[in-house]
Amino acid sequence: MAIISDFQDEDQTNKPTSSSQPKPSKPIPFASTFDSSNPNAFLEKVFDFVAKESDFLDKDFSEKEVVSAFRAAKVKKAKIVAAEKAKVVAEAKAKAEKKLKEEKAVNAAAKKDKEVESKEDEKKDGESGLAAPNKGNGMDLEKYSWTQTLQELNVNVPVPTGTKSRFVICEIKKNHLKVGIKGQPPIIDGELYRSIKPDECYWSIEDQSTLSILLTKHDQMEWWKSLVKGDPEINTQKVEPENSKLADLDPETRQTVEKMMFDQRQKSMGLPTSEELQKQELMKKFMSQHPEMDFSRAKLS
């Protein structure tokens, strides 16, 4: 019995007690604030904390692991930045493609509207009896043709080859024009569309076959619809003055002409003229300066 007892005591002595086993480590809280303008201060606190709470920094491989963690974080950040940049580029590209597609659609719609408008204008011209002007902003008729600028008109009347000036009848008055050959019915005999300046009008025979007449307009800010009243009229909204002619005008006259052309285009499209737009702008400005007033019944047109 003594031997068994000793063996048991020895066996119990060799067994490790529960108090000698290593205790599992518990997480230790770390608290610190991070200042983005001074990240080194935060890292110093981190390493101070690690050094205080563990022997990690005493190990030979600790520096390599820290460098490895730094490189891994740097690579991770580079990937994130690259992904964000790629996302921005993709969004910008998609936005540009969408804008281009919308612009193409708008241009196509505008082109279609313009074609429809052109056809409608032609239809209206046909219904109203107005003809499109010739290249000289006038009209080619059976017995004569005429062209115009804002200042004057040029009338060309074909006559028999070899016609002498003494056989020509050309009476130019302020509101009337009579042209013909002696002994024959007048080629032109009627009241002018608008008045002219007779003292600044001339005629001559060109190439012995054409009677050329220059008429100076009295009102040099208006396009004529016809040479004499009763003749077919042109659509003055389609008159296209040469840029060189506009450039020859003095600044004040040119500004007046361009304003007139703008108003003609606006009227043809059913839009307000320059004066109406100016009134609308003044009214809007007045309304913005007096929000306390009631403008619900005010008309901007």
PDB file of C-alpha atoms in Angstrom:
ATOM      1  CA  MET A   1       0.000   0.000   0.000  1.00  0.00           C
ATOM      2  CA  ALA A   2       2.899   2.322   0.752  1.00  0.00           C
ATOM      3  CA  ILE A   3       4.288   1.840  -2.697  1.00  0.00           C
ATOM      4  CA  ILE A   4       0.967   2.706  -4.377  1.00  0.00           C
ATOM      5  CA  SER A   5       0.639   5.753  -2.218  1.00  0.00           C
ATOM      6  CA  ASP A   6       4.093   7.043  -3.161  1.00  0.00           C
ATOM      7  CA  PHE A   7       3.443   6.462  -6.828  1.00  0.00           C
ATOM      8  CA  GLN A   8       0.253   8.407  -6.704  1.00  0.00           C
ATOM      9  CA  ASP A   9       1.955  11.291  -4.903  1.00  0.00           C
ATOM     10  CA  GLU A  10       4.748  11.314  -7.476  1.00  0.00           C
ATOM     11  CA  ASP A  11       2.266  11.235 -10.360  1.00  0.00           C
ATOM     12  CA  GLN A  12       0.331  14.096  -8.897  1.00  0.00           C
ATOM     13  CA  THR A  13       3.532  16.064  -8.382  1.00  0.00           C
ATOM     14  CA  ASN A  14       4.586  15.712 -12.067  1.00  0.00           C
ATOM     15  CA  LYS A  15       1.203  16.876 -13.423  1.00  0.00           C
ATOM     16  CA  PRO A  16       1.111  20.576 -14.228  1.00  0.00           C
ATOM     17  CA  THR A  17      -1.372  22.568 -12.265  1.00  0.00           C
ATOM     18  CA  SER A  18      -3.984  24.665 -13.955  1.00  0.00           C
ATOM     19  CA  SER A  19      -2.369  27.812 -12.545  1.00  0.00           C
ATOM     20  CA  SER A  20       0.891  27.185 -14.478  1.00  0.00           C
ATOM     21  CA  GLN A  21      -0.815  27.157 -17.972  1.00  0.00           C
ATOM     22  CA  PRO A  22      -0.447  30.421 -20.078  1.00  0.00           C
ATOM     23  CA  LYS A  23      -3.491  32.629 -19.920  1.00  0.00           C
ATOM     24  CA  PRO A  24      -4.995  33.797 -23.237  1.00  0.00           C
ATOM     25  CA  SER A  25      -4.237  37.469 -24.015  1.00  0.00           C
ATOM     26  CA  LYS A  26      -7.055  39.959 -23.870  1.00  0.00           C
ATOM     27  CA  PRO A  27      -7.437  42.840 -26.403  1.00  0.00           C
ATOM     28  CA  ILE A  28      -6.095  46.075 -25.034  1.00  0.00           C
ATOM     29  CA  PRO A  29      -7.973  49.209 -26.112  1.00  0.00           C
ATOM     30  CA  PHE A  30      -6.028  51.879 -28.028  1.00  0.00           C
ATOM     31  CA  ALA A  31      -7.292  55.434 -28.173  1.00  0.00           C
ATOM     32  CA  SER A  32      -5.793  58.279 -30.148  1.00  0.00           C
ATOM     33  CA  THR A  33      -6.841  61.078 -32.468  1.00  0.00           C
ATOM     34  CA  PHE A  34      -5.597  61.357 -36.041  1.00  0.00           C
ATOM     35  CA  ASP A  35      -4.494  64.684 -37.500  1.00  0.00           C
ATOM     36  CA  SER A  36      -4.247  64.420 -41.310  1.00  0.00           C
ATOM     37  CA  SER A  37      -1.760  67.312 -41.371  1.00  0.00           C
ATOM     38  CA  ASN A  38       0.608  65.392 -39.065  1.00  0.00           C
ATOM     39  CA  PRO A  39       0.282  61.617 -39.620  1.00  0.00           C
ATOM     40  CA  ASN A  40       3.752  60.946 -38.142  1.00  0.00           C
ATOM     41  CA  ALA A  41       2.530  61.893 -34.690  1.00  0.00           C
ATOM     42  CA  PHE A  42      -0.202  59.254 -34.922  1.00  0.00           C
ATOM     43  CA  LEU A  43       2.266  56.579 -36.060  1.00  0.00           C
ATOM     44  CA  GLU A  44       4.607  57.423 -33.171  1.00  0.00           C
ATOM     45  CA  LYS A  45       1.746  56.867 -30.740  1.00  0.00           C
ATOM     46  CA  VAL A  46       0.948  53.546 -32.417  1.00  0.00           C
ATOM     47  CA  PHE A  47       4.545  52.312 -32.092  1.00  0.00           C
ATOM     48  CA  ASP A  48       4.781  53.594 -28.525  1.00  0.00           C
ATOM     49  CA  PHE A  49       1.641  51.661 -27.692  1.00  0.00           C
ATOM     50  CA  VAL A  50       2.931  48.472 -29.360  1.00  0.00           C
ATOM     51  CA  ALA A  51       6.279  48.765 -27.579  1.00  0.00           C
ATOM     52  CA  LYS A  52       4.568  49.270 -24.259  1.00  0.00           C
ATOM     53  CA  GLU A  53       2.030  46.473 -24.565  1.00  0.00           C
ATOM     54  CA  SER A  54       4.101  43.793 -26.390  1.00  0.00           C
ATOM     55  CA  ASP A  55       7.576  42.665 -27.318  1.00  0.00           C
ATOM     56  CA  PHE A  56       6.858  42.884 -31.058  1.00  0.00           C
ATOM     57  CA  LEU A  57       9.435  45.591 -31.685  1.00  0.00           C
ATOM     58  CA  ASP A  58      12.126  43.517 -29.934  1.00  0.00           C
ATOM     59  CA  LYS A  59      11.909  40.772 -32.523  1.00  0.00           C
ATOM     60  CA  ASP A  60      14.293  40.616 -35.494  1.00  0.00           C
ATOM     61  CA  PHE A  61      11.554  40.348 -38.101  1.00  0.00           C
ATOM     62  CA  SER A  62       9.419  43.237 -36.757  1.00  0.00           C
ATOM     63  CA  GLU A  63      10.975  45.887 -39.039  1.00  0.00           C
ATOM     64  CA  LYS A  64      10.481  43.752 -42.148  1.00  0.00           C
ATOM     65  CA  GLU A  65       6.858  43.112 -41.234  1.00  0.00           C
ATOM     66  CA  VAL A  66       6.229  46.811 -40.643  1.00  0.00           C
ATOM     67  CA  VAL A  67       7.808  47.676 -44.046  1.00  0.00           C
ATOM     68  CA  SER A  68       5.808  44.881 -45.691  1.00  0.00           C
ATOM     69  CA  ALA A  69       2.571  46.194 -44.139  1.00  0.00           C
ATOM     70  CA  PHE A  70       3.468  49.717 -45.323  1.00  0.00           C
ATOM     71  CA  ARG A  71       4.046  48.518 -48.899  1.00  0.00           C
ATOM     72  CA  ALA A  72       0.831  46.487 -48.897  1.00  0.00           C
ATOM     73  CA  ALA A  73      -1.144  49.530 -47.700  1.00  0.00           C
ATOM     74  CA  LYS A  74       0.512  51.688 -50.374  1.00  0.00           C
ATOM     75  CA  VAL A  75      -0.333  49.205 -53.137  1.00  0.00           C
ATOM     76  CA  LYS A  76      -3.910  48.933 -51.857  1.00  0.00           C
ATOM     77  CA  LYS A  77      -4.288  52.709 -51.895  1.00  0.00           C
ATOM     78  CA  ALA A  78      -2.830  52.937 -55.421  1.00  0.00           C
ATOM     79  CA  LYS A  79      -5.384  50.376 -56.610  1.00  0.00           C
ATOM     80  CA  ILE A  80      -8.221  52.323 -54.979  1.00  0.00           C
ATOM     81  CA  VAL A  81      -7.034  55.601 -56.543  1.00  0.00           C
ATOM     82  CA  ALA A  82      -6.674  53.925 -59.954  1.00  0.00           C
ATOM     83  CA  ALA A  83     -10.149  52.424 -59.665  1.00  0.00           C
ATOM     84  CA  GLU A  84     -11.644  55.794 -58.717  1.00  0.00           C
ATOM     85  CA  LYS A  85      -9.818  57.493 -61.587  1.00  0.00           C
ATOM     86  CA  ALA A  86     -11.024  54.845 -64.033  1.00  0.00           C
ATOM     87  CA  LYS A  87     -14.551  55.339 -62.730  1.00  0.00           C
ATOM     88  CA  VAL A  88     -14.337  59.109 -63.247  1.00  0.00           C
ATOM     89  CA  VAL A  89     -12.960  58.645 -66.771  1.00  0.00           C
ATOM     90  CA  ALA A  90     -15.686  56.129 -67.605  1.00  0.00           C
ATOM     91  CA  GLU A  91     -18.394  58.463 -66.279  1.00  0.00           C
ATOM     92  CA  ALA A  92     -16.934  61.394 -68.227  1.00  0.00           C
ATOM     93  CA  LYS A  93     -16.771  59.293 -71.390  1.00  0.00           C
ATOM     94  CA  ALA A  94     -20.348  58.095 -70.925  1.00  0.00           C
ATOM     95  CA  LYS A  95     -21.474  61.677 -70.299  1.00  0.00           C
ATOM     96  CA  ALA A  96     -19.655  62.924 -73.419  1.00  0.00           C
ATOM     97  CA  GLU A  97     -21.158  60.143 -75.539  1.00  0.00           C
ATOM     98  CA  LYS A  98     -24.611  60.929 -74.174  1.00  0.00           C
ATOM     99  CA  LYS A  99     -24.145  64.642 -74.895  1.00  0.00           C
ATOM    100  CA  LEU A 100     -22.909  63.887 -78.423  1.00  0.00           C
ATOM    101  CA  LYS A 101     -25.885  61.622 -79.003  1.00  0.00           C
ATOM    102  CA  GLU A 102     -28.265  64.309 -77.741  1.00  0.00           C
ATOM    103  CA  GLU A 103     -26.600  66.943 -79.943  1.00  0.00           C
ATOM    104  CA  LYS A 104     -26.928  64.694 -82.977  1.00  0.00           C
ATOM    105  CA  ALA A 105     -30.577  64.147 -82.159  1.00  0.00           C
ATOM    106  CA  VAL A 106     -31.150  67.898 -81.722  1.00  0.00           C
ATOM    107  CA  ASN A 107     -29.313  68.692 -84.970  1.00  0.00           C
ATOM    108  CA  ALA A 108     -31.289  66.044 -86.816  1.00  0.00           C
ATOM    109  CA  ALA A 109     -34.536  67.420 -85.409  1.00  0.00           C
ATOM    110  CA  ALA A 110     -33.500  70.984 -86.265  1.00  0.00           C
ATOM    111  CA  LYS A 111     -32.603  69.932 -89.802  1.00  0.00           C
ATOM    112  CA  LYS A 112     -35.942  68.191 -90.174  1.00  0.00           C
ATOM    113  CA  ASP A 113     -37.780  71.223 -88.776  1.00  0.00           C
ATOM    114  CA  LYS A 114     -35.892  73.472 -91.174  1.00  0.00           C
ATOM    115  CA  GLU A 115     -36.860  71.283 -94.121  1.00  0.00           C
ATOM    116  CA  VAL A 116     -40.477  71.280 -92.985  1.00  0.00           C
ATOM    117  CA  GLU A 117     -40.354  75.039 -92.456  1.00  0.00           C
ATOM    118  CA  SER A 118     -38.848  75.529 -95.904  1.00  0.00           C
ATOM    119  CA  LYS A 119     -41.601  73.448 -97.485  1.00  0.00           C
ATOM    120  CA  GLU A 120     -44.220  75.363 -95.507  1.00  0.00           C
ATOM    121  CA  ASP A 121     -42.684  78.671 -96.629  1.00  0.00           C
ATOM    122  CA  GLU A 122     -42.781  77.525-100.233  1.00  0.00           C
ATOM    123  CA  LYS A 123     -46.384  76.477 -99.781  1.00  0.00           C
ATOM    124  CA  LYS A 124     -47.264  79.825 -98.187  1.00  0.00           C
ATOM    125  CA  ASP A 125     -45.484  81.679-100.974  1.00  0.00           C
ATOM    126  CA  GLY A 126     -47.454  79.710-103.526  1.00  0.00           C
ATOM    127  CA  GLU A 127     -50.721  80.369-101.731  1.00  0.00           C
ATOM    128  CA  SER A 128     -49.993  84.072-101.220  1.00  0.00           C
ATOM    129  CA  GLY A 129     -48.724  84.580-104.759  1.00  0.00           C
ATOM    130  CA  LEU A 130     -45.320  85.823-103.574  1.00  0.00           C
ATOM    131  CA  ALA A 131     -42.289  84.693-105.546  1.00  0.00           C
ATOM    132  CA  ALA A 132     -38.772  84.082-104.323  1.00  0.00           C
ATOM    133  CA  PRO A 133     -36.412  86.924-105.346  1.00  0.00           C
ATOM    134  CA  ASN A 134     -33.802  86.389-108.043  1.00  0.00           C
ATOM    135  CA  LYS A 135     -30.079  86.546-107.312  1.00  0.00           C
ATOM    136  CA  GLY A 136     -30.258  90.324-107.340  1.00  0.00           C
ATOM    137  CA  ASN A 137     -33.133  90.425-104.841  1.00  0.00           C
ATOM    138  CA  GLY A 138     -35.540  91.452-107.577  1.00  0.00           C
ATOM    139  CA  MET A 139     -37.564  89.621-110.242  1.00  0.00           C
ATOM    140  CA  ASP A 140     -37.176  88.390-113.811  1.00  0.00           C
ATOM    141  CA  LEU A 141     -40.292  89.188-115.813  1.00  0.00           C
ATOM    142  CA  GLU A 142     -41.208  88.486-119.419  1.00  0.00           C
ATOM    143  CA  LYS A 143     -40.391  91.963-120.778  1.00  0.00           C
ATOM    144  CA  TYR A 144     -37.835  93.179-118.252  1.00  0.00           C
ATOM    145  CA  SER A 145     -35.962  92.283-115.082  1.00  0.00           C
ATOM    146  CA  TRP A 146     -34.944  94.252-112.055  1.00  0.00           C
ATOM    147  CA  THR A 147     -32.594  93.932-109.095  1.00  0.00           C
ATOM    148  CA  GLN A 148     -32.137  96.004-105.969  1.00  0.00           C
ATOM    149  CA  THR A 149     -30.033  96.999-103.003  1.00  0.00           C
ATOM    150  CA  LEU A 150     -31.331  99.024-100.092  1.00  0.00           C
ATOM    151  CA  GLN A 151     -30.229 102.212-101.874  1.00  0.00           C
ATOM    152  CA  GLU A 152     -31.166 101.676-105.522  1.00  0.00           C
ATOM    153  CA  LEU A 153     -32.749  99.554-108.233  1.00  0.00           C
ATOM    154  CA  ASN A 154     -31.380  98.441-111.586  1.00  0.00           C
ATOM    155  CA  VAL A 155     -33.881  97.791-114.369  1.00  0.00           C
ATOM    156  CA  ASN A 156     -32.836  95.955-117.554  1.00  0.00           C
ATOM    157  CA  VAL A 157     -35.152  96.130-120.555  1.00  0.00           C
ATOM    158  CA  PRO A 158     -34.216  94.181-123.711  1.00  0.00           C
ATOM    159  CA  VAL A 159     -34.554  96.294-126.879  1.00  0.00           C
ATOM    160  CA  PRO A 160     -33.949  95.496-130.583  1.00  0.00           C
ATOM    161  CA  THR A 161     -30.250  95.303-131.423  1.00  0.00           C
ATOM    162  CA  GLY A 162     -28.951  98.619-132.743  1.00  0.00           C
ATOM    163  CA  THR A 163     -31.579 100.722-130.976  1.00  0.00           C
ATOM    164  CA  LYS A 164     -30.461 104.350-130.692  1.00  0.00           C
ATOM    165  CA  SER A 165     -31.119 106.522-127.660  1.00  0.00           C
ATOM    166  CA  ARG A 166     -33.261 108.922-129.730  1.00  0.00           C
ATOM    167  CA  PHE A 167     -35.795 106.138-130.253  1.00  0.00           C
ATOM    168  CA  VAL A 168     -36.103 105.409-126.533  1.00  0.00           C
ATOM    169  CA  ILE A 169     -38.847 106.746-124.307  1.00  0.00           C
ATOM    170  CA  CYS A 170     -37.758 106.821-120.641  1.00  0.00           C
ATOM    171  CA  GLU A 171     -39.757 109.088-118.368  1.00  0.00           C
ATOM    172  CA  ILE A 172     -38.614 108.920-114.737  1.00  0.00           C
ATOM    173  CA  LYS A 173     -40.767 110.707-112.187  1.00  0.00           C
ATOM    174  CA  LYS A 174     -40.897 110.582-108.403  1.00  0.00           C
ATOM    175  CA  ASN A 175     -43.695 108.004-108.321  1.00  0.00           C
ATOM    176  CA  HIS A 176     -44.004 106.891-111.941  1.00  0.00           C
ATOM    177  CA  LEU A 177     -41.910 105.157-114.589  1.00  0.00           C
ATOM    178  CA  LYS A 178     -42.608 104.927-118.329  1.00  0.00           C
ATOM    179  CA  VAL A 179     -40.260 103.008-120.637  1.00  0.00           C
ATOM    180  CA  GLY A 180     -40.636 101.998-124.296  1.00  0.00           C
ATOM    181  CA  ILE A 181     -39.702 102.487-127.930  1.00  0.00           C
ATOM    182  CA  LYS A 182     -41.227 105.303-129.973  1.00  0.00           C
ATOM    183  CA  GLY A 183     -44.125 104.152-132.084  1.00  0.00           C
ATOM    184  CA  GLN A 184     -44.682 101.015-129.926  1.00  0.00           C
ATOM    185  CA  PRO A 185     -46.775 100.302-126.799  1.00  0.00           C
ATOM    186  CA  PRO A 186     -44.912 101.074-123.539  1.00  0.00           C
ATOM    187  CA  ILE A 187     -42.930  98.217-122.041  1.00  0.00           C
ATOM    188  CA  ILE A 188     -43.254  99.694-118.510  1.00  0.00           C
ATOM    189  CA  ASP A 189     -45.870 102.261-117.611  1.00  0.00           C
ATOM    190  CA  GLY A 190     -47.018 102.380-114.021  1.00  0.00           C
ATOM    191  CA  GLU A 191     -46.828 103.775-110.512  1.00  0.00           C
ATOM    192  CA  LEU A 192     -43.600 102.838-108.746  1.00  0.00           C
ATOM    193  CA  TYR A 193     -43.808 100.643-105.657  1.00  0.00           C
ATOM    194  CA  ARG A 194     -42.225 103.461-103.638  1.00  0.00           C
ATOM    195  CA  SER A 195     -40.998 106.950-104.443  1.00  0.00           C
ATOM    196  CA  ILE A 196     -37.542 107.666-105.913  1.00  0.00           C
ATOM    197  CA  LYS A 197     -35.149 110.604-106.349  1.00  0.00           C
ATOM    198  CA  PRO A 198     -35.523 111.565-110.037  1.00  0.00           C
ATOM    199  CA  ASP A 199     -32.462 113.820-110.006  1.00  0.00           C
ATOM    200  CA  GLU A 200     -30.301 110.813-109.021  1.00  0.00           C
ATOM    201  CA  CYS A 201     -31.645 108.419-111.670  1.00  0.00           C
ATOM    202  CA  TYR A 202     -30.000 107.582-115.008  1.00  0.00           C
ATOM    203  CA  TRP A 203     -30.506 105.388-118.070  1.00  0.00           C
ATOM    204  CA  SER A 204     -28.305 104.168-120.910  1.00  0.00           C
ATOM    205  CA  ILE A 205     -28.198 101.569-123.704  1.00  0.00           C
ATOM    206  CA  GLU A 206     -25.811  98.709-122.974  1.00  0.00           C
ATOM    207  CA  ASP A 207     -24.362  96.499-125.750  1.00  0.00           C
ATOM    208  CA  GLN A 208     -26.840  98.125-128.188  1.00  0.00           C
ATOM    209  CA  SER A 209     -29.457  95.626-127.002  1.00  0.00           C
ATOM    210  CA  THR A 210     -30.373  96.424-123.381  1.00  0.00           C
ATOM    211  CA  LEU A 211     -31.830  99.559-121.832  1.00  0.00           C
ATOM    212  CA  SER A 212     -30.305  99.888-118.356  1.00  0.00           C
ATOM    213  CA  ILE A 213     -32.041 102.151-115.827  1.00  0.00           C
ATOM    214  CA  LEU A 214     -30.714 103.150-112.407  1.00  0.00           C
ATOM    215  CA  LEU A 215     -33.328 104.310-109.884  1.00  0.00           C
ATOM    216  CA  THR A 216     -32.292 105.775-106.523  1.00  0.00           C
ATOM    217  CA  LYS A 217     -34.720 105.001-103.720  1.00  0.00           C
ATOM    218  CA  HIS A 218     -36.075 107.796-101.594  1.00  0.00           C
ATOM    219  CA  ASP A 219     -36.387 105.527 -98.552  1.00  0.00           C
ATOM    220  CA  GLN A 220     -33.138 103.585 -98.445  1.00  0.00           C
ATOM    221  CA  MET A 221     -34.167 101.345 -95.559  1.00  0.00           C
ATOM    222  CA  GLU A 222     -36.811  99.287 -97.319  1.00  0.00           C
ATOM    223  CA  TRP A 223     -36.849  96.386 -99.785  1.00  0.00           C
ATOM    224  CA  TRP A 224     -39.256  96.764-102.695  1.00  0.00           C
ATOM    225  CA  LYS A 225     -41.685  93.959-103.421  1.00  0.00           C
ATOM    226  CA  SER A 226     -42.104  94.994-107.055  1.00  0.00           C
ATOM    227  CA  LEU A 227     -40.897  97.661-109.456  1.00  0.00           C
ATOM    228  CA  VAL A 228     -44.339  99.033-110.269  1.00  0.00           C
ATOM    229  CA  LYS A 229     -47.606  98.421-108.532  1.00  0.00           C
ATOM    230  CA  GLY A 230     -49.657  95.651-110.089  1.00  0.00           C
ATOM    231  CA  ASP A 231     -46.648  93.542-111.057  1.00  0.00           C
ATOM    232  CA  PRO A 232     -45.995  90.181-109.342  1.00  0.00           C
ATOM    233  CA  GLU A 233     -44.403  90.685-105.919  1.00  0.00           C
ATOM    234  CA  ILE A 234     -41.413  89.002-104.308  1.00  0.00           C
ATOM    235  CA  ASN A 235     -41.131  87.720-100.751  1.00  0.00           C
ATOM    236  CA  THR A 236     -38.845  90.334 -99.167  1.00  0.00           C
ATOM    237  CA  GLN A 237     -38.309  88.078 -96.145  1.00  0.00           C
ATOM    238  CA  LYS A 238     -36.111  85.944 -98.394  1.00  0.00           C
ATOM    239  CA  VAL A 239     -33.952  88.824 -99.595  1.00  0.00           C
ATOM    240  CA  GLU A 240     -30.254  88.100 -99.034  1.00  0.00           C
ATOM    241  CA  PRO A 241     -28.119  91.256 -99.183  1.00  0.00           C
ATOM    242  CA  GLU A 242     -24.446  90.798 -99.969  1.00  0.00           C
ATOM    243  CA  ASN A 243     -22.118  91.134 -96.998  1.00  0.00           C
ATOM    244  CA  SER A 244     -19.850  93.383 -99.039  1.00  0.00           C
ATOM    245  CA  LYS A 245     -22.749  95.794 -99.526  1.00  0.00           C
ATOM    246  CA  LEU A 246     -23.409  95.881 -95.801  1.00  0.00           C
ATOM    247  CA  ALA A 247     -19.722  96.471 -95.139  1.00  0.00           C
ATOM    248  CA  ASP A 248     -19.825  99.517 -97.400  1.00  0.00           C
ATOM    249  CA  LEU A 249     -22.421 101.188 -95.195  1.00  0.00           C
ATOM    250  CA  ASP A 250     -21.546 103.520 -92.354  1.00  0.00           C
ATOM    251  CA  PRO A 251     -21.856 101.931 -88.864  1.00  0.00           C
ATOM    252  CA  GLU A 252     -25.147 103.649 -88.008  1.00  0.00           C
ATOM    253  CA  THR A 253     -26.823 102.709 -91.308  1.00  0.00           C
ATOM    254  CA  ARG A 254     -25.470  99.170 -91.133  1.00  0.00           C
ATOM    255  CA  GLN A 255     -26.833  98.751 -87.610  1.00  0.00           C
ATOM    256  CA  THR A 256     -30.242  99.954 -88.798  1.00  0.00           C
ATOM    257  CA  VAL A 257     -30.193  97.562 -91.762  1.00  0.00           C
ATOM    258  CA  GLU A 258     -29.170  94.572 -89.633  1.00  0.00           C
ATOM    259  CA  LYS A 259     -31.915  95.446 -87.128  1.00  0.00           C
ATOM    260  CA  MET A 260     -34.453  95.577 -89.941  1.00  0.00           C
ATOM    261  CA  MET A 261     -33.291  92.216 -91.303  1.00  0.00           C
ATOM    262  CA  PHE A 262     -33.472  90.687 -87.807  1.00  0.00           C
ATOM    263  CA  ASP A 263     -37.016  92.001 -87.311  1.00  0.00           C
ATOM    264  CA  GLN A 264     -38.060  90.589 -90.691  1.00  0.00           C
ATOM    265  CA  ARG A 265     -36.744  87.140 -89.769  1.00  0.00           C
ATOM    266  CA  GLN A 266     -38.418  87.288 -86.351  1.00  0.00           C
ATOM    267  CA  LYS A 267     -41.764  88.241 -87.873  1.00  0.00           C
ATOM    268  CA  SER A 268     -41.517  85.460 -90.440  1.00  0.00           C
ATOM    269  CA  MET A 269     -41.104  82.943 -87.599  1.00  0.00           C
ATOM    270  CA  GLY A 270     -43.829  84.499 -85.449  1.00  0.00           C
ATOM    271  CA  LEU A 271     -41.259  85.722 -82.891  1.00  0.00           C
ATOM    272  CA  PRO A 272     -40.973  89.144 -81.173  1.00  0.00           C
ATOM    273  CA  THR A 273     -39.041  91.932 -82.901  1.00  0.00           C
ATOM    274  CA  SER A 274     -36.006  93.651 -81.389  1.00  0.00           C
ATOM    275  CA  GLU A 275     -38.175  96.411 -79.893  1.00  0.00           C
ATOM    276  CA  GLU A 276     -40.571  93.870 -78.396  1.00  0.00           C
ATOM    277  CA  LEU A 277     -37.655  91.905 -76.938  1.00  0.00           C
ATOM    278  CA  GLN A 278     -36.261  95.108 -75.421  1.00  0.00           C
ATOM    279  CA  LYS A 279     -39.632  95.896 -73.833  1.00  0.00           C
ATOM    280  CA  GLN A 280     -39.847  92.369 -72.433  1.00  0.00           C
ATOM    281  CA  GLU A 281     -36.366  92.682 -70.935  1.00  0.00           C
ATOM    282  CA  LEU A 282     -37.191  96.018 -69.309  1.00  0.00           C
ATOM    283  CA  MET A 283     -40.424  94.584 -67.899  1.00  0.00           C
ATOM    284  CA  LYS A 284     -38.628  91.536 -66.464  1.00  0.00           C
ATOM    285  CA  LYS A 285     -36.006  93.795 -64.879  1.00  0.00           C
ATOM    286  CA  PHE A 286     -38.693  95.997 -63.326  1.00  0.00           C
ATOM    287  CA  MET A 287     -40.548  92.943 -61.993  1.00  0.00           C
ATOM    288  CA  SER A 288     -37.368  91.566 -60.391  1.00  0.00           C
ATOM    289  CA  GLN A 289     -36.752  94.943 -58.699  1.00  0.00           C
ATOM    290  CA  HIS A 290     -40.306  95.083 -57.310  1.00  0.00           C
ATOM    291  CA  PRO A 291     -41.231  91.599 -56.041  1.00  0.00           C
ATOM    292  CA  GLU A 292     -43.838  93.105 -53.734  1.00  0.00           C
ATOM    293  CA  MET A 293     -46.017  94.104 -56.697  1.00  0.00           C
ATOM    294  CA  ASP A 294     -48.552  91.831 -58.411  1.00  0.00           C
ATOM    295  CA  PHE A 295     -47.712  91.258 -62.092  1.00  0.00           C
ATOM    296  CA  SER A 296     -50.052  88.312 -62.662  1.00  0.00           C
ATOM    297  CA  ARG A 297     -52.030  90.295 -65.262  1.00  0.00           C
ATOM    298  CA  ALA A 298     -49.066  91.978 -66.863  1.00  0.00           C
ATOM    299  CA  LYS A 299     -48.334  91.205 -70.522  1.00  0.00           C
ATOM    300  CA  LEU A 300     -44.689  90.867 -71.532  1.00  0.00           C
ATOM    301  CA  SER A 301     -45.385  91.029 -75.260  1.00  0.00           C
TER     302      SER A 301
END
